[in-house]
Amino acid sequence: MRRKIRAVMACLLFCLVLTGLAQAAELSAQQPVRVAYFEAEAFQEGTADDAVKSGYSYELLHKISNYTGWIYEYVYGSWDELYQQYRDGQIDLFPGMEGHAEVVESGWPGREQDLAADEENWLRIDESEELGYGLAVSPARAELLEQLQEARIRLDEDQPELFHELRQRYYGTDEIRTELSEEEEQWVREHEQLTIGFVDDYLPFSGRDENGDPSGVMMDIVGQLLTAMELDERITPNYVCYTSYNDMVAALGGGEIDVAFPVMKSVWHAEQSGMMETDALVYSSLSAVYTGSFSLEKLDRIAVNRNAVLQAVFMKESYPESEIIWCNSQTECLDAVRRGEAGCTLYNSTRIHEAITGKYEGLNEMTIGKSIGFSFGVRKGNMTEFLLLSRGLRLVGTDKFSQLMYRYVDGNITWSLEEVLKENALTVLGLVLAVSFVVLSVILVLLRKAKLAEAAIRETDTIITNANMGIWNIYLFDGEKPRMKANGKMRELLSLPAQVTDEAEIYQAWYDRIKPESLESVHASVENMKQGVRDENTYLWMDPVKGEQYVRCGGVAEKVPGKGWILRGYHYNVHDEVLRDQRRARQLSQALADTEETAAKLKVALDAAKVADQAKTDFLFSMSHDIRTPMNVIIGYMDLIAKHLDDKELVKGYIEKVQTINAFLLSLINNVLDMARISSGKIALVERCQNVYQFNNSIADMFDGQMRAKNLNFQRDIQVEHAEVYVDETKLREVFLNILSNAVKYTPEGGRISMKVRELPSEREGYVVYQTVIEDTGKGMSEEFLPHLFEEFSREYSSTESRIEGTGLGMPIVKKLVDAMQGTITADSRVGEGTRITITLPHRMAEEDLAQERQGECEELLPNQLTGRRVLLAEDNDLNAEIAITLLSEEGLVIERAVNGSVCVEMLKQAQAGYYDVVLMDIQMPVMDGYEATRQIRALADPEKAGIPILAMTANAFEEDRQNAFAAGMNGHLAKPIEMGKLLSMLTEVIGQ
């Protein structure tokens, strides 16, 4: 029976082996994934099979293959070449794409090209804002997309920080600014020194060397921070030593020092101490010191030094449930553990070995997996110092500082025979009494020391290895070949084959690959070490696998009498860091160039703004004068009228002059409002059929009286083939009125003004082009002012200088109106000779029947008899209502007033149909405005009341207001101040209808 079972098991095992071989064969025969591999800095580098490859995309592709099992075959070329191959189905996977449906953008800096792609064959991998990363899969390999989606999910689950780490590694912290803010620059100017308080005897973090000078990783951190922020030549660090942590914190609170170090990374502790803490600079692992074998119960009762503030704080935060045995020193803590009063005590792992030697040799230690972060402490409220330190840490990168600890950790774990003998003086004395016993004791002690030293070296090597740092000793002995002893990480960094063990070969493997251009600096570093200087050097080294790499080495030299030198130091790869710094330098250079260009543009803009601001200031001064002068005249005439009420002829003359001044003030206000409205973009053309001859005649008629008064010779010449065109009569009239008004104002008596209109051919079907030239023999303009003719608020002469009233806004309004009508305007002028203005405007031709219809519309209506007609006046302003009622009553009309739109509607509802003949409606009224009142009237059930004529009589005087009035259902629109002639004419028209 057993034999049968064994046979069955053998068969099953054989089948499993065959299955595994089949799967292996299937895997080996797996179709490779062809990947587009183009050269892009920090993204994909190494575009050849024998080139060392690196980059964000390259590393991410291999992370993905860990979950998919893909085998890559790289296809090299330019981006455009590879994309075409992808579209032709020759490439399976195209990295670096991101976008949305039907649009895919390239995912690397500097590339701007939109690509048509099918969204279902595209997957976004890295969803960060600063770096999008997507992969496009060929439709011919649809199975890859499904595998890619599964791998994306697994990456999120297993390595959630992967994308952040890759972005940090390849794109670094370029966004961190190095320039100082205004507050930071002020602080630096006021502080030539940065005073740093540190705790003594706390190496590798802080302490003093044999000469009493500050020592520890603190020195390197501060130096690198100042260099990174470009403050090393402006700020001098000043170190103050404290034997007590509490004394240091008290000095920080009292303002005696600017910065404290080391401070435990603890928000609670910082708050209690009145400090702000930066990000952690370095971390220190903790070891538990105990007797016998270790168990978790040892942590239930922990001996704590009440004077070691950081240890006490750490205990409260990390082991709140544990019973604390308070002691007055770390020695008492160790004694409490040895006597069994405490299960253990916690100690800094880098210092534990020297602490438990000698009388504490019976104690054991083990790293507990917890660590303390150490930060800079800044007094609460000193925000500028805090921000400077925090930004400096980000610029340098805190990962560098753990590498620096090697220099100071090594000194804490070095054991010499002399030290061993000193610590075992009684044993040496006992040697005299019992040689055999003492020899055995010494051997045991030495073994114990060796074990402790070995453990310390292993721990140090672990710290250094985690920092990706190799350790070496180089022996330069007289008459011997140079030798190098390298630890495991150093061998890995040198890419040494396992069979290379000879120290001379290891040295040559390192030395022969130093790039020729770096040899001089390496030799100089060696000489510096021999002079007693701890030297560090970054140089180019040819890695047998990765190719040319930047590496950093540092160390010290020891003179061996009669033999030569021993160099001891470290080595680590800084290629990515150097390339990132080089990229940052290029970017800073480009940013500087861009800044200079921007500054030049800003200066031009500033100069233009100053000119515009000065023009506005000049305008306001002129406008203040131009408004106050006529106002003063009006006030004066009103006083004269009041004094001479009995002299009707004299009063009549005064009133005519007041009306003339009123007309000027109205023109002034209209020009300012028109300019503001046009500048805000609120301009719309309302075109109607117009005859060019009739339009030109109406313009000329308006200036006939003024020209006769000044004896001006006004010549007109119109030569057009198509006289009927569509124009916005109001705006076109404003253009020519402004130009002719200037010509009349500035042309002296007996001068000449001409106006010529010519029809030019048009490229647009159905359109004609009119060119109008208006020329005068007036005062003219200077060459300096002519370019500013169409600028807002610009006048060459004030009304005080020229004795001619004006707003300075006429020509800017003309220019904007001409632009709105898609035309052009130019000006030529000479001082004392005159000015020529040329306006060219396109117009849509009108059909002949529409022109005839327009002529019919323009026939004058015969005035109707208004006497006895009843008017409903909706006006909220009492003075306006009084004036309107008085003037209309004098014409024989019967007036009833409503104080707002709501009352107007109610009065119309209550009256009989036909009681009122017309409604004069103000627009802006309380309770209900004129638009709403009109809409409610038009909605009345009685058709006769609903159809009553309604005229807008309002200060809302723009074209949009007119259109709004008609849209609300009104029959006409009159702008205030009301001209009685126009009002009576419109009343006659609507009542007659």
Coordinates of C-alpha atoms in Angstrom, one line a residue, residues 285-289 294 299 314 319 344-346 349 366-371:
S285 CA 17.1 54.7 16.1
L286 CA 16.6 53.6 19.7
S287 CA 17.8 50.5 21.5
A288 CA 16.4 48.8 24.6
V289 CA 19.0 47.9 27.3
F294 CA 14.2 40.2 25.5
L299 CA 8.7 47.5 27.8
F314 CA 9.4 60.4 23.7
Y319 CA 4.7 54.3 25.5
C344 CA 14.6 48.1 30.3
T345 CA 15.8 51.6 29.5
L346 CA 16.0 53.2 26.1
S349 CA 21.6 53.4 19.3
M366 CA 18.5 45.4 20.9
T367 CA 17.2 48.0 18.4
I368 CA 13.4 48.3 19.0
G369 CA 12.4 49.7 15.6
K370 CA 11.5 53.1 16.8
S371 CA 13.4 56.3 16.0

